[in-house]
Amino acid sequence: MHSRSLLAAALALAGAPSVDAVLRFSCSELVTERLDPLVFPGAIQSPHVHQIVGGNMFNVTMDHQRNNIAEEATCTTCQFAEDFSNYWTAILYFRARNGSYIRVPQRNNIDFDGARGGGMTVYYAPGYQNQKVTAFAPGFRMIVGNPMYRTSAEASKFRQLTFTCLQTLSTRTGETTDMPKNPCPEGIMSNVRFPTCWDGKTLDPPDHSSHVAYPASGTFESGGACPASHPVRIPQLFYEVIWDTRRFNDRSLWPEDGSQPFVWSYGDYTGYGTHGDYVFGWKGDSLQKAMDANCQGAACSQLRSQSISVGNNCRQAQKVAEAIDGPLARLPGDVEIVGPQPGAGNGGGSNPGTPVTPSPTPVPSPGNGGGCVAQKWGQCGGQGWSGCTTCASGSTCRAQNQWYSQCL
Ligand SMILES: *[C@@H]1O[C@H](CO)[C@@H](O)[C@H](O)[C@H]1NC(C)=O
Ligand SMILES: *[C@@H]1O[C@H](CO)[C@@H](O)[C@H](O)[C@H]1NC(C)=O
């Protein structure tokens, strides 16, 4: 009897929803080039350069009626071998004093050394607050952000597209919605979080975004309800991309007026036009299984994993053959820079950008303090959060923004 009840207790613990678990894994670069099968299908080439990671079905055209990319792909750059999705963002350039553009390399995130080209870190968060999520359906795509935006007011339509000025590789505080205006010693991290409510039927509308929405009130993290128009809770998809600015951080290389020298491949110094694109491509119901199992980090017994070096072997040749690394006289595609170059008059001074919202301390969780532990990389606080606020040993709870604190 005794050992049985111990077993039952152990099972209860194991089966208790570990609400803070989140998939977190690395995807190496697949190819970096001027293609955009969502916004400019069929166009060789699209207006601006993207870095693409994920499965090797990425192509000039990716018809959403052709739902079976996970069946047709033969490799992926991601650590989960069943994830043939594609993920992409714009890339970053440094503009030298002589006017030439040099591509800013990317660097590996913590835990993911060796990912080719720096790649990106991808998160899928299942339902917090014991709520379930419905994994994306085959043929699903979405875009968050708008490369035309250049103002804080426009960018505020997207709650969680931000930048972190890395003082160390593990800095996770002080997110801003615009580009940092001072040198960031270890680089600049782009944080791209997608909306978490779906209309339940549209896979890919013409604007690639009206089928998803933010919760009607509160946040995904706080268990906020989805609006009636978009009632289905989907996993929170989140990219981190680290731009290795270290070789460009010397102020003597920056414009003489002190303005910040980094410009996006779509012609934006402000950062308000940051955006991310997603083409779902998980095999079968593998993502749903991982979400239901509350898998944690880059290991999940429900999924097939592969090493970063195996992922590195998956790559595509550029279909748009052109020089993108520089020095270049013009941005690839002759992209014109639109909008201001912020930071003038800022030589060596302090000019901290537009804070998302200062929220230095995680919101305490009444009624849930008792012995509940959030795992590393899991959520541990934020507006409306009522889950665990104690982090597993070896990690510390740090506020990332007003909605989200994470065990790091
Ligand atoms: C990409 O598209 C081209 C032209 O449509 C086609 O020939 C090629 O097989 C496609 N590649 C993949 C991996 O589907
Ligand atoms: C401009 O400056 C960059 C950075 O110092 C350098 O790599 C590049 O060769 C220069 N280009 C010209 C045309 O002088």
PDB file of C-alpha atoms in Angstrom, residues 136-363:
ATOM      1  CA  PHE A 136      -1.610  25.416 -35.637  1.00  0.00           C
ATOM      2  CA  ALA A 137      -3.219  23.591 -38.554  1.00  0.00           C
ATOM      3  CA  PRO A 138      -1.397  22.520 -41.734  1.00  0.00           C
ATOM      4  CA  GLY A 139      -1.317  25.453 -44.143  1.00  0.00           C
ATOM      5  CA  PHE A 140      -1.345  28.014 -41.320  1.00  0.00           C
ATOM      6  CA  ARG A 141       0.846  31.108 -41.745  1.00  0.00           C
ATOM      7  CA  MET A 142       1.074  34.474 -40.048  1.00  0.00           C
ATOM      8  CA  ILE A 143       3.041  37.693 -39.962  1.00  0.00           C
ATOM      9  CA  VAL A 144       3.438  40.024 -37.007  1.00  0.00           C
ATOM     10  CA  GLY A 145       4.684  43.594 -37.310  1.00  0.00           C
ATOM     11  CA  ASN A 146       4.736  45.967 -40.246  1.00  0.00           C
ATOM     12  CA  PRO A 147       7.907  47.050 -42.063  1.00  0.00           C
ATOM     13  CA  MET A 148       6.267  50.378 -42.994  1.00  0.00           C
ATOM     14  CA  TYR A 149       5.911  51.516 -39.378  1.00  0.00           C
ATOM     15  CA  ARG A 150       8.274  54.192 -38.064  1.00  0.00           C
ATOM     16  CA  THR A 151       6.531  55.564 -34.963  1.00  0.00           C
ATOM     17  CA  SER A 152       5.910  54.410 -31.427  1.00  0.00           C
ATOM     18  CA  ALA A 153       2.153  54.935 -31.913  1.00  0.00           C
ATOM     19  CA  GLU A 154       2.076  52.594 -34.913  1.00  0.00           C
ATOM     20  CA  ALA A 155       4.281  50.013 -33.218  1.00  0.00           C
ATOM     21  CA  SER A 156       2.005  49.976 -30.162  1.00  0.00           C
ATOM     22  CA  LYS A 157      -0.476  47.920 -32.203  1.00  0.00           C
ATOM     23  CA  PHE A 158       1.888  45.023 -31.608  1.00  0.00           C
ATOM     24  CA  ARG A 159       2.328  44.445 -27.924  1.00  0.00           C
ATOM     25  CA  GLN A 160       5.461  42.428 -27.787  1.00  0.00           C
ATOM     26  CA  LEU A 161       7.862  43.255 -30.617  1.00  0.00           C
ATOM     27  CA  THR A 162      10.895  44.555 -28.802  1.00  0.00           C
ATOM     28  CA  PHE A 163      14.668  44.881 -28.536  1.00  0.00           C
ATOM     29  CA  THR A 164      16.974  44.071 -25.646  1.00  0.00           C
ATOM     30  CA  CYS A 165      20.323  45.881 -25.349  1.00  0.00           C
ATOM     31  CA  LEU A 166      22.582  43.062 -24.171  1.00  0.00           C
ATOM     32  CA  GLN A 167      24.966  44.110 -21.407  1.00  0.00           C
ATOM     33  CA  THR A 168      25.734  40.391 -21.069  1.00  0.00           C
ATOM     34  CA  LEU A 169      24.379  37.493 -23.112  1.00  0.00           C
ATOM     35  CA  SER A 170      21.834  36.839 -20.390  1.00  0.00           C
ATOM     36  CA  THR A 171      20.428  40.377 -20.122  1.00  0.00           C
ATOM     37  CA  ARG A 172      16.645  40.044 -20.322  1.00  0.00           C
ATOM     38  CA  THR A 173      15.513  43.352 -18.888  1.00  0.00           C
ATOM     39  CA  GLY A 174      14.885  46.781 -20.344  1.00  0.00           C
ATOM     40  CA  GLU A 175      13.082  45.810 -23.562  1.00  0.00           C
ATOM     41  CA  THR A 176      12.290  48.740 -25.834  1.00  0.00           C
ATOM     42  CA  THR A 177      10.024  48.984 -28.855  1.00  0.00           C
ATOM     43  CA  ASP A 178      12.671  50.931 -30.776  1.00  0.00           C
ATOM     44  CA  MET A 179      16.337  50.283 -31.465  1.00  0.00           C
ATOM     45  CA  PRO A 180      18.815  50.979 -28.655  1.00  0.00           C
ATOM     46  CA  LYS A 181      20.503  54.379 -29.079  1.00  0.00           C
ATOM     47  CA  ASN A 182      23.737  53.504 -27.320  1.00  0.00           C
ATOM     48  CA  PRO A 183      26.235  50.700 -27.979  1.00  0.00           C
ATOM     49  CA  CYS A 184      25.133  47.355 -26.534  1.00  0.00           C
ATOM     50  CA  PRO A 185      28.253  45.544 -25.295  1.00  0.00           C
ATOM     51  CA  GLU A 186      27.150  41.995 -26.196  1.00  0.00           C
ATOM     52  CA  GLY A 187      24.762  42.794 -29.041  1.00  0.00           C
ATOM     53  CA  ILE A 188      21.111  43.584 -29.664  1.00  0.00           C
ATOM     54  CA  MET A 189      18.411  40.937 -29.262  1.00  0.00           C
ATOM     55  CA  SER A 190      15.205  41.113 -31.308  1.00  0.00           C
ATOM     56  CA  ASN A 191      12.177  39.682 -29.509  1.00  0.00           C
ATOM     57  CA  VAL A 192       9.281  38.751 -31.788  1.00  0.00           C
ATOM     58  CA  ARG A 193       6.161  37.475 -30.005  1.00  0.00           C
ATOM     59  CA  PHE A 194       3.113  36.572 -32.078  1.00  0.00           C
ATOM     60  CA  PRO A 195      -0.579  36.958 -31.141  1.00  0.00           C
ATOM     61  CA  THR A 196      -2.172  33.952 -29.441  1.00  0.00           C
ATOM     62  CA  CYS A 197      -5.829  33.857 -30.546  1.00  0.00           C
ATOM     63  CA  TRP A 198      -7.027  32.423 -33.876  1.00  0.00           C
ATOM     64  CA  ASP A 199     -10.355  32.684 -35.710  1.00  0.00           C
ATOM     65  CA  GLY A 200     -10.368  28.895 -35.884  1.00  0.00           C
ATOM     66  CA  LYS A 201     -10.810  28.606 -39.636  1.00  0.00           C
ATOM     67  CA  THR A 202      -8.637  30.876 -41.777  1.00  0.00           C
ATOM     68  CA  LEU A 203      -5.226  29.433 -42.546  1.00  0.00           C
ATOM     69  CA  ASP A 204      -3.717  32.379 -44.364  1.00  0.00           C
ATOM     70  CA  PRO A 205      -5.785  35.466 -45.198  1.00  0.00           C
ATOM     71  CA  PRO A 206      -4.488  37.919 -47.809  1.00  0.00           C
ATOM     72  CA  ASP A 207      -2.969  40.165 -45.115  1.00  0.00           C
ATOM     73  CA  HIS A 208      -1.494  37.114 -43.286  1.00  0.00           C
ATOM     74  CA  SER A 209      -2.517  38.589 -39.926  1.00  0.00           C
ATOM     75  CA  SER A 210      -6.254  39.296 -39.552  1.00  0.00           C
ATOM     76  CA  HIS A 211      -6.910  35.653 -38.591  1.00  0.00           C
ATOM     77  CA  VAL A 212      -5.000  36.118 -35.325  1.00  0.00           C
ATOM     78  CA  ALA A 213      -5.498  38.537 -32.442  1.00  0.00           C
ATOM     79  CA  TYR A 214      -4.344  39.306 -28.922  1.00  0.00           C
ATOM     80  CA  PRO A 215      -6.491  38.336 -25.925  1.00  0.00           C
ATOM     81  CA  ALA A 216      -9.510  40.581 -25.421  1.00  0.00           C
ATOM     82  CA  SER A 217      -8.308  41.495 -21.961  1.00  0.00           C
ATOM     83  CA  GLY A 218      -5.236  40.648 -19.999  1.00  0.00           C
ATOM     84  CA  THR A 219      -2.563  38.687 -21.793  1.00  0.00           C
ATOM     85  CA  PHE A 220      -1.818  35.193 -22.975  1.00  0.00           C
ATOM     86  CA  GLU A 221       0.481  34.801 -20.006  1.00  0.00           C
ATOM     87  CA  SER A 222      -2.203  35.852 -17.535  1.00  0.00           C
ATOM     88  CA  GLY A 223      -4.766  33.548 -19.132  1.00  0.00           C
ATOM     89  CA  GLY A 224      -6.689  36.444 -20.703  1.00  0.00           C
ATOM     90  CA  ALA A 225      -9.688  35.314 -22.739  1.00  0.00           C
ATOM     91  CA  CYS A 226      -9.557  35.400 -26.519  1.00  0.00           C
ATOM     92  CA  PRO A 227     -12.014  37.748 -28.264  1.00  0.00           C
ATOM     93  CA  ALA A 228     -15.224  36.219 -29.667  1.00  0.00           C
ATOM     94  CA  SER A 229     -13.969  36.922 -33.191  1.00  0.00           C
ATOM     95  CA  HIS A 230     -10.815  34.852 -32.552  1.00  0.00           C
ATOM     96  CA  PRO A 231     -11.869  32.286 -29.960  1.00  0.00           C
ATOM     97  CA  VAL A 232      -9.177  29.623 -30.347  1.00  0.00           C
ATOM     98  CA  ARG A 233      -6.098  29.799 -28.104  1.00  0.00           C
ATOM     99  CA  ILE A 234      -2.980  28.930 -30.061  1.00  0.00           C
ATOM    100  CA  PRO A 235       0.545  28.474 -28.680  1.00  0.00           C
ATOM    101  CA  GLN A 236       2.524  31.633 -28.144  1.00  0.00           C
ATOM    102  CA  LEU A 237       5.229  31.642 -30.796  1.00  0.00           C
ATOM    103  CA  PHE A 238       8.261  33.728 -29.893  1.00  0.00           C
ATOM    104  CA  TYR A 239      11.597  34.313 -31.690  1.00  0.00           C
ATOM    105  CA  GLU A 240      14.815  35.655 -30.240  1.00  0.00           C
ATOM    106  CA  VAL A 241      17.519  36.741 -32.688  1.00  0.00           C
ATOM    107  CA  ILE A 242      20.843  38.146 -31.464  1.00  0.00           C
ATOM    108  CA  TRP A 243      22.685  40.671 -33.625  1.00  0.00           C
ATOM    109  CA  ASP A 244      26.408  40.632 -32.904  1.00  0.00           C
ATOM    110  CA  THR A 245      27.210  44.335 -32.876  1.00  0.00           C
ATOM    111  CA  ARG A 246      30.491  43.922 -30.976  1.00  0.00           C
ATOM    112  CA  ARG A 247      32.797  44.899 -33.832  1.00  0.00           C
ATOM    113  CA  PHE A 248      30.732  48.029 -34.484  1.00  0.00           C
ATOM    114  CA  ASN A 249      30.379  49.305 -30.930  1.00  0.00           C
ATOM    115  CA  ASP A 250      33.250  51.807 -30.961  1.00  0.00           C
ATOM    116  CA  ARG A 251      31.718  55.283 -30.959  1.00  0.00           C
ATOM    117  CA  SER A 252      34.428  56.492 -33.332  1.00  0.00           C
ATOM    118  CA  LEU A 253      32.753  54.340 -36.015  1.00  0.00           C
ATOM    119  CA  TRP A 254      29.318  55.865 -35.383  1.00  0.00           C
ATOM    120  CA  PRO A 255      27.964  58.981 -37.116  1.00  0.00           C
ATOM    121  CA  GLU A 256      29.598  62.135 -35.797  1.00  0.00           C
ATOM    122  CA  ASP A 257      26.245  63.445 -34.542  1.00  0.00           C
ATOM    123  CA  GLY A 258      25.940  60.405 -32.246  1.00  0.00           C
ATOM    124  CA  SER A 259      22.966  58.815 -33.982  1.00  0.00           C
ATOM    125  CA  GLN A 260      22.763  55.024 -33.943  1.00  0.00           C
ATOM    126  CA  PRO A 261      24.227  53.349 -37.040  1.00  0.00           C
ATOM    127  CA  PHE A 262      22.186  50.151 -37.382  1.00  0.00           C
ATOM    128  CA  VAL A 263      19.606  49.976 -40.136  1.00  0.00           C
ATOM    129  CA  TRP A 264      17.253  47.117 -41.014  1.00  0.00           C
ATOM    130  CA  SER A 265      17.296  45.507 -44.445  1.00  0.00           C
ATOM    131  CA  TYR A 266      13.878  47.105 -45.082  1.00  0.00           C
ATOM    132  CA  GLY A 267      15.321  50.607 -44.626  1.00  0.00           C
ATOM    133  CA  ASP A 268      14.521  51.464 -41.004  1.00  0.00           C
ATOM    134  CA  TYR A 269      16.790  52.920 -38.321  1.00  0.00           C
ATOM    135  CA  THR A 270      13.998  53.223 -35.751  1.00  0.00           C
ATOM    136  CA  GLY A 271      13.153  49.532 -35.272  1.00  0.00           C
ATOM    137  CA  TYR A 272       9.422  50.274 -35.162  1.00  0.00           C
ATOM    138  CA  GLY A 273       9.037  48.317 -38.408  1.00  0.00           C
ATOM    139  CA  THR A 274      10.360  45.055 -36.919  1.00  0.00           C
ATOM    140  CA  HIS A 275       8.404  41.998 -38.079  1.00  0.00           C
ATOM    141  CA  GLY A 276       8.450  38.212 -38.191  1.00  0.00           C
ATOM    142  CA  ASP A 277       6.953  35.619 -40.508  1.00  0.00           C
ATOM    143  CA  TYR A 278       5.834  32.066 -39.808  1.00  0.00           C
ATOM    144  CA  VAL A 279       4.844  29.114 -41.986  1.00  0.00           C
ATOM    145  CA  PHE A 280       3.612  26.194 -39.870  1.00  0.00           C
ATOM    146  CA  GLY A 281       5.199  22.869 -40.813  1.00  0.00           C
ATOM    147  CA  TRP A 282       5.223  20.435 -37.890  1.00  0.00           C
ATOM    148  CA  LYS A 283       4.703  16.831 -38.852  1.00  0.00           C
ATOM    149  CA  GLY A 284       1.307  15.317 -37.982  1.00  0.00           C
ATOM    150  CA  ASP A 285       0.170  16.209 -34.484  1.00  0.00           C
ATOM    151  CA  SER A 286       3.688  16.426 -33.049  1.00  0.00           C
ATOM    152  CA  LEU A 287       3.356  20.039 -31.916  1.00  0.00           C
ATOM    153  CA  GLN A 288      -0.013  19.364 -30.269  1.00  0.00           C
ATOM    154  CA  LYS A 289       1.503  16.412 -28.399  1.00  0.00           C
ATOM    155  CA  ALA A 290       4.400  18.541 -27.195  1.00  0.00           C
ATOM    156  CA  MET A 291       2.031  21.284 -26.046  1.00  0.00           C
ATOM    157  CA  ASP A 292      -0.237  18.802 -24.233  1.00  0.00           C
ATOM    158  CA  ALA A 293       2.782  17.249 -22.540  1.00  0.00           C
ATOM    159  CA  ASN A 294       4.103  20.631 -21.363  1.00  0.00           C
ATOM    160  CA  CYS A 295       7.505  19.788 -22.742  1.00  0.00           C
ATOM    161  CA  GLN A 296      10.331  21.922 -21.500  1.00  0.00           C
ATOM    162  CA  GLY A 297      13.307  23.398 -23.351  1.00  0.00           C
ATOM    163  CA  ALA A 298      14.838  21.524 -26.272  1.00  0.00           C
ATOM    164  CA  ALA A 299      14.145  18.022 -24.964  1.00  0.00           C
ATOM    165  CA  CYS A 300      10.751  16.383 -25.190  1.00  0.00           C
ATOM    166  CA  SER A 301      10.096  12.650 -25.055  1.00  0.00           C
ATOM    167  CA  GLN A 302       7.062  13.154 -27.325  1.00  0.00           C
ATOM    168  CA  LEU A 303       9.297  14.582 -30.059  1.00  0.00           C
ATOM    169  CA  ARG A 304      12.284  13.470 -32.081  1.00  0.00           C
ATOM    170  CA  SER A 305      15.313  15.665 -31.424  1.00  0.00           C
ATOM    171  CA  GLN A 306      18.419  16.185 -33.491  1.00  0.00           C
ATOM    172  CA  SER A 307      21.694  17.857 -32.615  1.00  0.00           C
ATOM    173  CA  ILE A 308      22.526  21.386 -33.694  1.00  0.00           C
ATOM    174  CA  SER A 309      25.273  20.003 -35.960  1.00  0.00           C
ATOM    175  CA  VAL A 310      22.765  17.780 -37.776  1.00  0.00           C
ATOM    176  CA  GLY A 311      20.530  20.826 -38.236  1.00  0.00           C
ATOM    177  CA  ASN A 312      23.514  22.724 -39.614  1.00  0.00           C
ATOM    178  CA  ASN A 313      23.755  20.193 -42.446  1.00  0.00           C
ATOM    179  CA  CYS A 314      20.371  21.298 -43.741  1.00  0.00           C
ATOM    180  CA  ARG A 315      20.802  24.313 -45.969  1.00  0.00           C
ATOM    181  CA  GLN A 316      19.657  25.900 -49.182  1.00  0.00           C
ATOM    182  CA  ALA A 317      21.614  27.724 -51.832  1.00  0.00           C
ATOM    183  CA  GLN A 318      20.520  31.316 -52.443  1.00  0.00           C
ATOM    184  CA  LYS A 319      17.969  31.433 -55.237  1.00  0.00           C
ATOM    185  CA  VAL A 320      18.578  35.140 -55.444  1.00  0.00           C
ATOM    186  CA  ALA A 321      22.287  35.209 -56.043  1.00  0.00           C
ATOM    187  CA  GLU A 322      23.586  38.561 -54.838  1.00  0.00           C
ATOM    188  CA  ALA A 323      26.081  39.921 -52.360  1.00  0.00           C
ATOM    189  CA  ILE A 324      24.446  40.644 -49.036  1.00  0.00           C
ATOM    190  CA  ASP A 325      27.327  40.837 -46.549  1.00  0.00           C
ATOM    191  CA  GLY A 326      29.044  44.009 -47.744  1.00  0.00           C
ATOM    192  CA  PRO A 327      30.536  46.442 -47.635  1.00  0.00           C
ATOM    193  CA  LEU A 328      27.781  47.494 -50.032  1.00  0.00           C
ATOM    194  CA  ALA A 329      27.169  50.897 -51.547  1.00  0.00           C
ATOM    195  CA  ARG A 330      23.400  50.422 -51.179  1.00  0.00           C
ATOM    196  CA  LEU A 331      21.118  48.132 -49.218  1.00  0.00           C
ATOM    197  CA  PRO A 332      20.282  44.983 -51.221  1.00  0.00           C
ATOM    198  CA  GLY A 333      17.356  45.639 -53.526  1.00  0.00           C
ATOM    199  CA  ASP A 334      18.220  49.349 -53.507  1.00  0.00           C
ATOM    200  CA  VAL A 335      15.953  49.683 -50.491  1.00  0.00           C
ATOM    201  CA  GLU A 336      15.518  53.337 -49.593  1.00  0.00           C
ATOM    202  CA  ILE A 337      15.807  54.319 -45.956  1.00  0.00           C
ATOM    203  CA  VAL A 338      12.562  55.821 -44.708  1.00  0.00           C
ATOM    204  CA  GLY A 339      12.173  57.634 -41.399  1.00  0.00           C
ATOM    205  CA  PRO A 340      14.542  59.220 -38.921  1.00  0.00           C
ATOM    206  CA  GLN A 341      17.933  58.059 -37.676  1.00  0.00           C
ATOM    207  CA  PRO A 342      17.451  58.451 -33.929  1.00  0.00           C
ATOM    208  CA  GLY A 343      20.017  59.211 -31.291  1.00  0.00           C
ATOM    209  CA  ALA A 344      21.596  62.409 -32.609  1.00  0.00           C
ATOM    210  CA  GLY A 345      23.283  64.444 -29.911  1.00  0.00           C
ATOM    211  CA  ASN A 346      23.716  61.286 -27.963  1.00  0.00           C
ATOM    212  CA  GLY A 347      27.484  60.815 -28.117  1.00  0.00           C
ATOM    213  CA  GLY A 348      28.342  58.939 -24.975  1.00  0.00           C
ATOM    214  CA  GLY A 349      25.297  60.197 -23.125  1.00  0.00           C
ATOM    215  CA  SER A 350      22.429  58.200 -21.837  1.00  0.00           C
ATOM    216  CA  ASN A 351      19.357  57.949 -23.997  1.00  0.00           C
ATOM    217  CA  PRO A 352      17.467  54.872 -23.095  1.00  0.00           C
ATOM    218  CA  GLY A 353      14.924  54.421 -25.884  1.00  0.00           C
ATOM    219  CA  THR A 354      11.209  53.875 -25.474  1.00  0.00           C
ATOM    220  CA  PRO A 355      10.713  51.537 -22.563  1.00  0.00           C
ATOM    221  CA  VAL A 356       8.021  48.940 -23.016  1.00  0.00           C
ATOM    222  CA  THR A 357       6.847  49.698 -19.492  1.00  0.00           C
ATOM    223  CA  PRO A 358       9.092  49.658 -16.497  1.00  0.00           C
ATOM    224  CA  SER A 359       8.115  46.767 -14.280  1.00  0.00           C
ATOM    225  CA  PRO A 360      11.180  45.774 -12.323  1.00  0.00           C
ATOM    226  CA  THR A 361       9.554  43.284 -10.016  1.00  0.00           C
ATOM    227  CA  PRO A 362       7.406  40.312 -10.899  1.00  0.00           C
ATOM    228  CA  VAL A 363       3.819  40.593  -9.749  1.00  0.00           C
TER     229      VAL A 363
END
